[in-house]
Amino acid sequence: MNKKLILTFLSSLLCLATFAQQALWGGDNIISPEINPDKSVTFRLKAPKAVTVQITGDCVSTQKMDTPYGVFDVPGAVDMVEKEGGIWEYTTGPLAPELYSYSFIVDGLKMMDPNNVYMIRDVASVTNVFIIEGGRADLYKVNDVPHGTVARRWYDSPTLSKTRRVTIYTPPGYETSGKSYPVLYLLHGMGGDEEAWIALGRTSQILDNLIAQGKAKPMIIVMTNGNVDQEAAPGESSEGFYKPSMQLPRTMEGSMEKSFPDVIRFIDSNYRTVKKKSGRAIAGLSMGGFHSLHISKEYPDMFDYVGLFSAAIVPNENVQSPIYDNLDEKLRVQFSKKPKLYWIAMGKTDFLYQSCVDFRQKLDAGGYDYIYYETEEGHIWKNWRIYLSEFVPMLFK
Amino acid sequence: MNKKLILTFLSSLLCLATFAQQALWGGDNIISPEINPDKSVTFRLKAPKAVTVQITGDCVSTQKMDTPYGVFDVPGAVDMVEKEGGIWEYTTGPLAPELYSYSFIVDGLKMMDPNNVYMIRDVASVTNVFIIEGGRADLYKVNDVPHGTVARRWYDSPTLSKTRRVTIYTPPGYETSGKSYPVLYLLHGMGGDEEAWIALGRTSQILDNLIAQGKAKPMIIVMTNGNVDQEAAPGESSEGFYKPSMQLPRTMEGSMEKSFPDVIRFIDSNYRTVKKKSGRAIAGLSMGGFHSLHISKEYPDMFDYVGLFSAAIVPNENVQSPIYDNLDEKLRVQFSKKPKLYWIAMGKTDFLYQSCVDFRQKLDAGGYDYIYYETEEGHIWKNWRIYLSEFVPMLFK
């Protein structure tokens, strides 16, 4: 063991690192995205042979997509400009605080930014992400505050004859406090899974931050998988690495609602929970809002707090399930038991907007208490992060 | 709430999904990678404007990289062929069971496969992955067996004046068994973090499978972050989304070893552990092997099982730390206390091979008991998954 050997070892590691990054990955120390002091953002891509390079994402532009089912807001694309050394560049104007996503399009081919390792999967699409600090977006950042624990666990669902994966956030101090905590059950939309709220929704960051600010009570968050034919998110079950798709069977035909008590039973027997209606909330986005509506009315003594985020609030009458029968009567029973909060949030341009208007008219006609919260834009994660951060402070007070 | 509205809603969701996938992402239902019955693999990329498309990865070829510090095996690249509709294709020969990684290179530009959402980050590089089933690779798959829990938690390190993130695997049944479990502390290499062993190392899959087969005792695995200047993996701390790099300061200068009892104290006070030497193992790869060597000799009553995987086994005499002083005497003390297993694994072409030979000579000269395990190839994750799956069955028997 001599000094020469030692120096060689350390140099080798550093050399290998530098060499591998430069030679193999073309990573000429390009910074992308670079967030400038005025909160504009510069994107860079080294592509000397490209003819056209564009960037697409909610950080550069939004365009209207006309479909037979309405007009949707989707990310637009803008051209990047070639600079010295084959590096293409684009700088946005100053951006409002938000978690943004983007991809590059090189000669028509969508690709991720090779200089940005931060990316999130949404169903079958992966995009790069970055955060512009400030305002509400500071809730989406990891800040220097006490952090909760995020666990991926498996539970038995006798109703579905499956073991299933679930993502569970426990608040800072849970493990050692000896106290009991209320629980928010948080449900994803069509095509999502038990990873959606933690990845796209920034749930653990939002909770850590709201709890640290004293704005939310410490609570457990249970993020289930609403696709009852799945044991777990794509790649996390014995089905292996298959290509995810949106068209999942058995998502809105009663099984999720019917099997939900399996989850509650597991959580109540494995965690120190407040095991009563006043200690339980349920909320979901889109399809998860549909599930939250039906689960909460099906078990009217189970949840004192209900959140419908851009919810698909209409029952699916294509499928026969006792779950969806007698909606009006079940709502009457649910509201007669006076839930502490029934919260409906919707974006102005959401393609589900009108069905939400109709549903609120039904609630109004019944004289039922609810709170309605409306935002700009439509059926997008930006809104669901806003809704979560608005909903959570109202719980368990 | 009429039937028309309901049908419209469901159709809209499906249409939006299909439309978005096809129009926005160019996802013409291309399957890539496709694993064929003979275990060859076909890769596809739609890139009608590309002039050359290659694939690089350990699944297509390996080439020698000559550096001043030795010859390294690195993934090679092969040409893909343009077929109908601008779809480029390449089919490998039959592949041996393994977890493989790959990327495309389009006109010189490295990019990920837009049809494969499964990817793993290694320091600053992200590559797509897939698994060829069979043999040892079946340990890397999620199989239909009981699954442990994987938690990301934060603990206090008074020695480092930081709260730090740690990844913890608890075996199936941990939560309800009431039993105490032994603990393996599993350490990453330079540039890695507390995500490395769970993502690249497939630790939870290997443990679930070995435990289900009765080959490993149920145990807790604690995956620490060995970069003492970091609170957490890139993107998981208040430092935000920065570009990861290999050249981390304060990785091999004594602080990790000095602060390690903070981790043990946290685990022993937060989990039902076997709180003695016979209930503790420590192992690590490369820099983590270096840490394991020094931690285990520094605290000779703490670990009965030590694993050095492709370890950087030489002390770093560039830095003054009492941790690295008197190596020979400390090893003498450690081995006089007869650890139950001191296991050294190395690949034949590893650039650290000779330093391992030297270290074994030192152990031989001292008459110390150890087991040496040698594999083909070098300093790569394939070997570290093999070493983990060989090491774990020998523990706590």
PDB file of N, CA, C and O in Angstrom, chain B residues 271-305:
ATOM      1  N   TYR B 271     -36.239   1.122  14.906  1.00  0.00           N
ATOM      2  CA  TYR B 271     -36.685  -0.162  14.346  1.00  0.00           C
ATOM      3  C   TYR B 271     -36.442  -1.271  15.354  1.00  0.00           C
ATOM      4  O   TYR B 271     -35.594  -1.137  16.236  1.00  0.00           O
ATOM      5  N   ARG B 272     -37.169  -2.350  15.212  1.00  0.00           N
ATOM      6  CA  ARG B 272     -36.941  -3.532  16.051  1.00  0.00           C
ATOM      7  C   ARG B 272     -35.758  -4.285  15.450  1.00  0.00           C
ATOM      8  O   ARG B 272     -35.909  -5.066  14.508  1.00  0.00           O
ATOM      9  N   THR B 273     -34.562  -3.987  15.983  1.00  0.00           N
ATOM     10  CA  THR B 273     -33.332  -4.555  15.436  1.00  0.00           C
ATOM     11  C   THR B 273     -32.676  -5.489  16.443  1.00  0.00           C
ATOM     12  O   THR B 273     -32.945  -5.411  17.647  1.00  0.00           O
ATOM     13  N   VAL B 274     -31.811  -6.344  15.934  1.00  0.00           N
ATOM     14  CA  VAL B 274     -30.936  -7.146  16.792  1.00  0.00           C
ATOM     15  C   VAL B 274     -29.739  -6.245  17.110  1.00  0.00           C
ATOM     16  O   VAL B 274     -28.863  -6.037  16.276  1.00  0.00           O
ATOM     17  N   LYS B 275     -29.745  -5.681  18.314  1.00  0.00           N
ATOM     18  CA  LYS B 275     -28.825  -4.586  18.646  1.00  0.00           C
ATOM     19  C   LYS B 275     -27.489  -5.100  19.159  1.00  0.00           C
ATOM     20  O   LYS B 275     -27.072  -4.806  20.275  1.00  0.00           O
ATOM     21  N   LYS B 276     -26.823  -5.900  18.342  1.00  0.00           N
ATOM     22  CA  LYS B 276     -25.503  -6.384  18.716  1.00  0.00           C
ATOM     23  C   LYS B 276     -24.739  -6.763  17.458  1.00  0.00           C
ATOM     24  O   LYS B 276     -25.305  -6.807  16.368  1.00  0.00           O
ATOM     25  N   LYS B 277     -23.443  -7.033  17.656  1.00  0.00           N
ATOM     26  CA  LYS B 277     -22.547  -7.291  16.539  1.00  0.00           C
ATOM     27  C   LYS B 277     -23.077  -8.389  15.609  1.00  0.00           C
ATOM     28  O   LYS B 277     -23.030  -8.271  14.383  1.00  0.00           O
ATOM     29  N   SER B 278     -23.624  -9.447  16.176  1.00  0.00           N
ATOM     30  CA  SER B 278     -24.078 -10.568  15.353  1.00  0.00           C
ATOM     31  C   SER B 278     -25.331 -10.230  14.543  1.00  0.00           C
ATOM     32  O   SER B 278     -25.724 -10.983  13.656  1.00  0.00           O
ATOM     33  N   GLY B 279     -25.931  -9.095  14.847  1.00  0.00           N
ATOM     34  CA  GLY B 279     -27.117  -8.659  14.109  1.00  0.00           C
ATOM     35  C   GLY B 279     -26.826  -7.535  13.137  1.00  0.00           C
ATOM     36  O   GLY B 279     -27.762  -6.919  12.625  1.00  0.00           O
ATOM     37  N   ARG B 280     -25.537  -7.263  12.884  1.00  0.00           N
ATOM     38  CA  ARG B 280     -25.209  -6.156  11.980  1.00  0.00           C
ATOM     39  C   ARG B 280     -24.197  -6.567  10.921  1.00  0.00           C
ATOM     40  O   ARG B 280     -23.197  -7.214  11.215  1.00  0.00           O
ATOM     41  N   ALA B 281     -24.487  -6.160   9.678  1.00  0.00           N
ATOM     42  CA  ALA B 281     -23.564  -6.336   8.558  1.00  0.00           C
ATOM     43  C   ALA B 281     -23.359  -4.984   7.901  1.00  0.00           C
ATOM     44  O   ALA B 281     -24.228  -4.110   7.963  1.00  0.00           O
ATOM     45  N   ILE B 282     -22.193  -4.818   7.264  1.00  0.00           N
ATOM     46  CA  ILE B 282     -21.945  -3.608   6.477  1.00  0.00           C
ATOM     47  C   ILE B 282     -21.257  -4.018   5.175  1.00  0.00           C
ATOM     48  O   ILE B 282     -20.370  -4.878   5.177  1.00  0.00           O
ATOM     49  N   ALA B 283     -21.730  -3.435   4.077  1.00  0.00           N
ATOM     50  CA  ALA B 283     -21.123  -3.738   2.783  1.00  0.00           C
ATOM     51  C   ALA B 283     -21.282  -2.517   1.895  1.00  0.00           C
ATOM     52  O   ALA B 283     -22.200  -1.711   2.076  1.00  0.00           O
ATOM     53  N   GLY B 284     -20.360  -2.403   0.943  1.00  0.00           N
ATOM     54  CA  GLY B 284     -20.467  -1.284   0.021  1.00  0.00           C
ATOM     55  C   GLY B 284     -19.684  -1.548  -1.241  1.00  0.00           C
ATOM     56  O   GLY B 284     -18.820  -2.427  -1.281  1.00  0.00           O
ATOM     57  N   LEU B 285     -20.008  -0.784  -2.262  1.00  0.00           N
ATOM     58  CA  LEU B 285     -19.335  -0.926  -3.552  1.00  0.00           C
ATOM     59  C   LEU B 285     -18.374   0.239  -3.741  1.00  0.00           C
ATOM     60  O   LEU B 285     -18.682   1.375  -3.381  1.00  0.00           O
ATOM     61  N   SER B 286     -17.213  -0.057  -4.302  1.00  0.00           N
ATOM     62  CA  SER B 286     -16.227   0.974  -4.649  1.00  0.00           C
ATOM     63  C   SER B 286     -15.952   1.878  -3.440  1.00  0.00           C
ATOM     64  O   SER B 286     -15.464   1.398  -2.425  1.00  0.00           O
ATOM     65  N   MET B 287     -16.306   3.172  -3.514  1.00  0.00           N
ATOM     66  CA  MET B 287     -16.102   4.047  -2.357  1.00  0.00           C
ATOM     67  C   MET B 287     -16.835   3.518  -1.124  1.00  0.00           C
ATOM     68  O   MET B 287     -16.356   3.646   0.005  1.00  0.00           O
ATOM     69  N   GLY B 288     -17.982   2.895  -1.341  1.00  0.00           N
ATOM     70  CA  GLY B 288     -18.727   2.305  -0.226  1.00  0.00           C
ATOM     71  C   GLY B 288     -18.003   1.112   0.380  1.00  0.00           C
ATOM     72  O   GLY B 288     -18.178   0.800   1.563  1.00  0.00           O
ATOM     73  N   GLY B 289     -17.187   0.425  -0.437  1.00  0.00           N
ATOM     74  CA  GLY B 289     -16.336  -0.635   0.088  1.00  0.00           C
ATOM     75  C   GLY B 289     -15.226  -0.061   0.957  1.00  0.00           C
ATOM     76  O   GLY B 289     -14.897  -0.597   2.025  1.00  0.00           O
ATOM     77  N   PHE B 290     -14.671   1.045   0.491  1.00  0.00           N
ATOM     78  CA  PHE B 290     -13.690   1.805   1.275  1.00  0.00           C
ATOM     79  C   PHE B 290     -14.303   2.191   2.631  1.00  0.00           C
ATOM     80  O   PHE B 290     -13.732   1.944   3.698  1.00  0.00           O
ATOM     81  N   HIS B 291     -15.502   2.781   2.585  1.00  0.00           N
ATOM     82  CA  HIS B 291     -16.178   3.149   3.841  1.00  0.00           C
ATOM     83  C   HIS B 291     -16.420   1.923   4.718  1.00  0.00           C
ATOM     84  O   HIS B 291     -16.234   1.973   5.933  1.00  0.00           O
ATOM     85  N   SER B 292     -16.841   0.833   4.110  1.00  0.00           N
ATOM     86  CA  SER B 292     -17.164  -0.376   4.897  1.00  0.00           C
ATOM     87  C   SER B 292     -15.915  -0.924   5.574  1.00  0.00           C
ATOM     88  O   SER B 292     -15.965  -1.365   6.726  1.00  0.00           O
ATOM     89  N   LEU B 293     -14.813  -0.911   4.829  1.00  0.00           N
ATOM     90  CA  LEU B 293     -13.545  -1.371   5.403  1.00  0.00           C
ATOM     91  C   LEU B 293     -13.207  -0.534   6.638  1.00  0.00           C
ATOM     92  O   LEU B 293     -12.915  -1.070   7.714  1.00  0.00           O
ATOM     93  N   HIS B 294     -13.269   0.792   6.475  1.00  0.00           N
ATOM     94  CA  HIS B 294     -12.806   1.658   7.564  1.00  0.00           C
ATOM     95  C   HIS B 294     -13.797   1.725   8.716  1.00  0.00           C
ATOM     96  O   HIS B 294     -13.404   1.774   9.885  1.00  0.00           O
ATOM     97  N   ILE B 295     -15.082   1.743   8.393  1.00  0.00           N
ATOM     98  CA  ILE B 295     -16.076   1.769   9.480  1.00  0.00           C
ATOM     99  C   ILE B 295     -15.987   0.481  10.297  1.00  0.00           C
ATOM    100  O   ILE B 295     -15.984   0.503  11.528  1.00  0.00           O
ATOM    101  N   SER B 296     -15.867  -0.648   9.608  1.00  0.00           N
ATOM    102  CA  SER B 296     -15.874  -1.921  10.341  1.00  0.00           C
ATOM    103  C   SER B 296     -14.622  -2.087  11.198  1.00  0.00           C
ATOM    104  O   SER B 296     -14.677  -2.674  12.280  1.00  0.00           O
ATOM    105  N   LYS B 297     -13.486  -1.561  10.763  1.00  0.00           N
ATOM    106  CA  LYS B 297     -12.276  -1.688  11.583  1.00  0.00           C
ATOM    107  C   LYS B 297     -12.239  -0.618  12.676  1.00  0.00           C
ATOM    108  O   LYS B 297     -11.654  -0.817  13.739  1.00  0.00           O
ATOM    109  N   GLU B 298     -12.891   0.524  12.415  1.00  0.00           N
ATOM    110  CA  GLU B 298     -12.901   1.619  13.400  1.00  0.00           C
ATOM    111  C   GLU B 298     -13.788   1.257  14.596  1.00  0.00           C
ATOM    112  O   GLU B 298     -13.526   1.686  15.718  1.00  0.00           O
ATOM    113  N   TYR B 299     -14.836   0.492  14.301  1.00  0.00           N
ATOM    114  CA  TYR B 299     -15.770   0.066  15.361  1.00  0.00           C
ATOM    115  C   TYR B 299     -15.793  -1.453  15.342  1.00  0.00           C
ATOM    116  O   TYR B 299     -16.743  -2.064  14.846  1.00  0.00           O
ATOM    117  N   PRO B 300     -14.740  -2.074  15.889  1.00  0.00           N
ATOM    118  CA  PRO B 300     -14.550  -3.521  15.668  1.00  0.00           C
ATOM    119  C   PRO B 300     -15.583  -4.396  16.391  1.00  0.00           C
ATOM    120  O   PRO B 300     -15.661  -5.593  16.122  1.00  0.00           O
ATOM    121  N   ASP B 301     -16.391  -3.787  17.267  1.00  0.00           N
ATOM    122  CA  ASP B 301     -17.429  -4.568  17.952  1.00  0.00           C
ATOM    123  C   ASP B 301     -18.801  -4.352  17.340  1.00  0.00           C
ATOM    124  O   ASP B 301     -19.816  -4.789  17.889  1.00  0.00           O
ATOM    125  N   MET B 302     -18.852  -3.684  16.209  1.00  0.00           N
ATOM    126  CA  MET B 302     -20.158  -3.306  15.675  1.00  0.00           C
ATOM    127  C   MET B 302     -20.703  -4.254  14.621  1.00  0.00           C
ATOM    128  O   MET B 302     -21.914  -4.481  14.562  1.00  0.00           O
ATOM    129  N   PHE B 303     -19.853  -4.811  13.775  1.00  0.00           N
ATOM    130  CA  PHE B 303     -20.316  -5.620  12.636  1.00  0.00           C
ATOM    131  C   PHE B 303     -19.655  -6.998  12.632  1.00  0.00           C
ATOM    132  O   PHE B 303     -18.437  -7.093  12.655  1.00  0.00           O
ATOM    133  N   ASP B 304     -20.479  -8.017  12.524  1.00  0.00           N
ATOM    134  CA  ASP B 304     -19.945  -9.373  12.399  1.00  0.00           C
ATOM    135  C   ASP B 304     -19.787  -9.790  10.942  1.00  0.00           C
ATOM    136  O   ASP B 304     -19.211 -10.843  10.659  1.00  0.00           O
ATOM    137  N   TYR B 305     -20.333  -8.989  10.035  1.00  0.00           N
ATOM    138  CA  TYR B 305     -20.307  -9.330   8.607  1.00  0.00           C
ATOM    139  C   TYR B 305     -19.867  -8.093   7.829  1.00  0.00           C
ATOM    140  O   TYR B 305     -20.457  -7.016   7.992  1.00  0.00           O
TER     141      TYR B 305
END
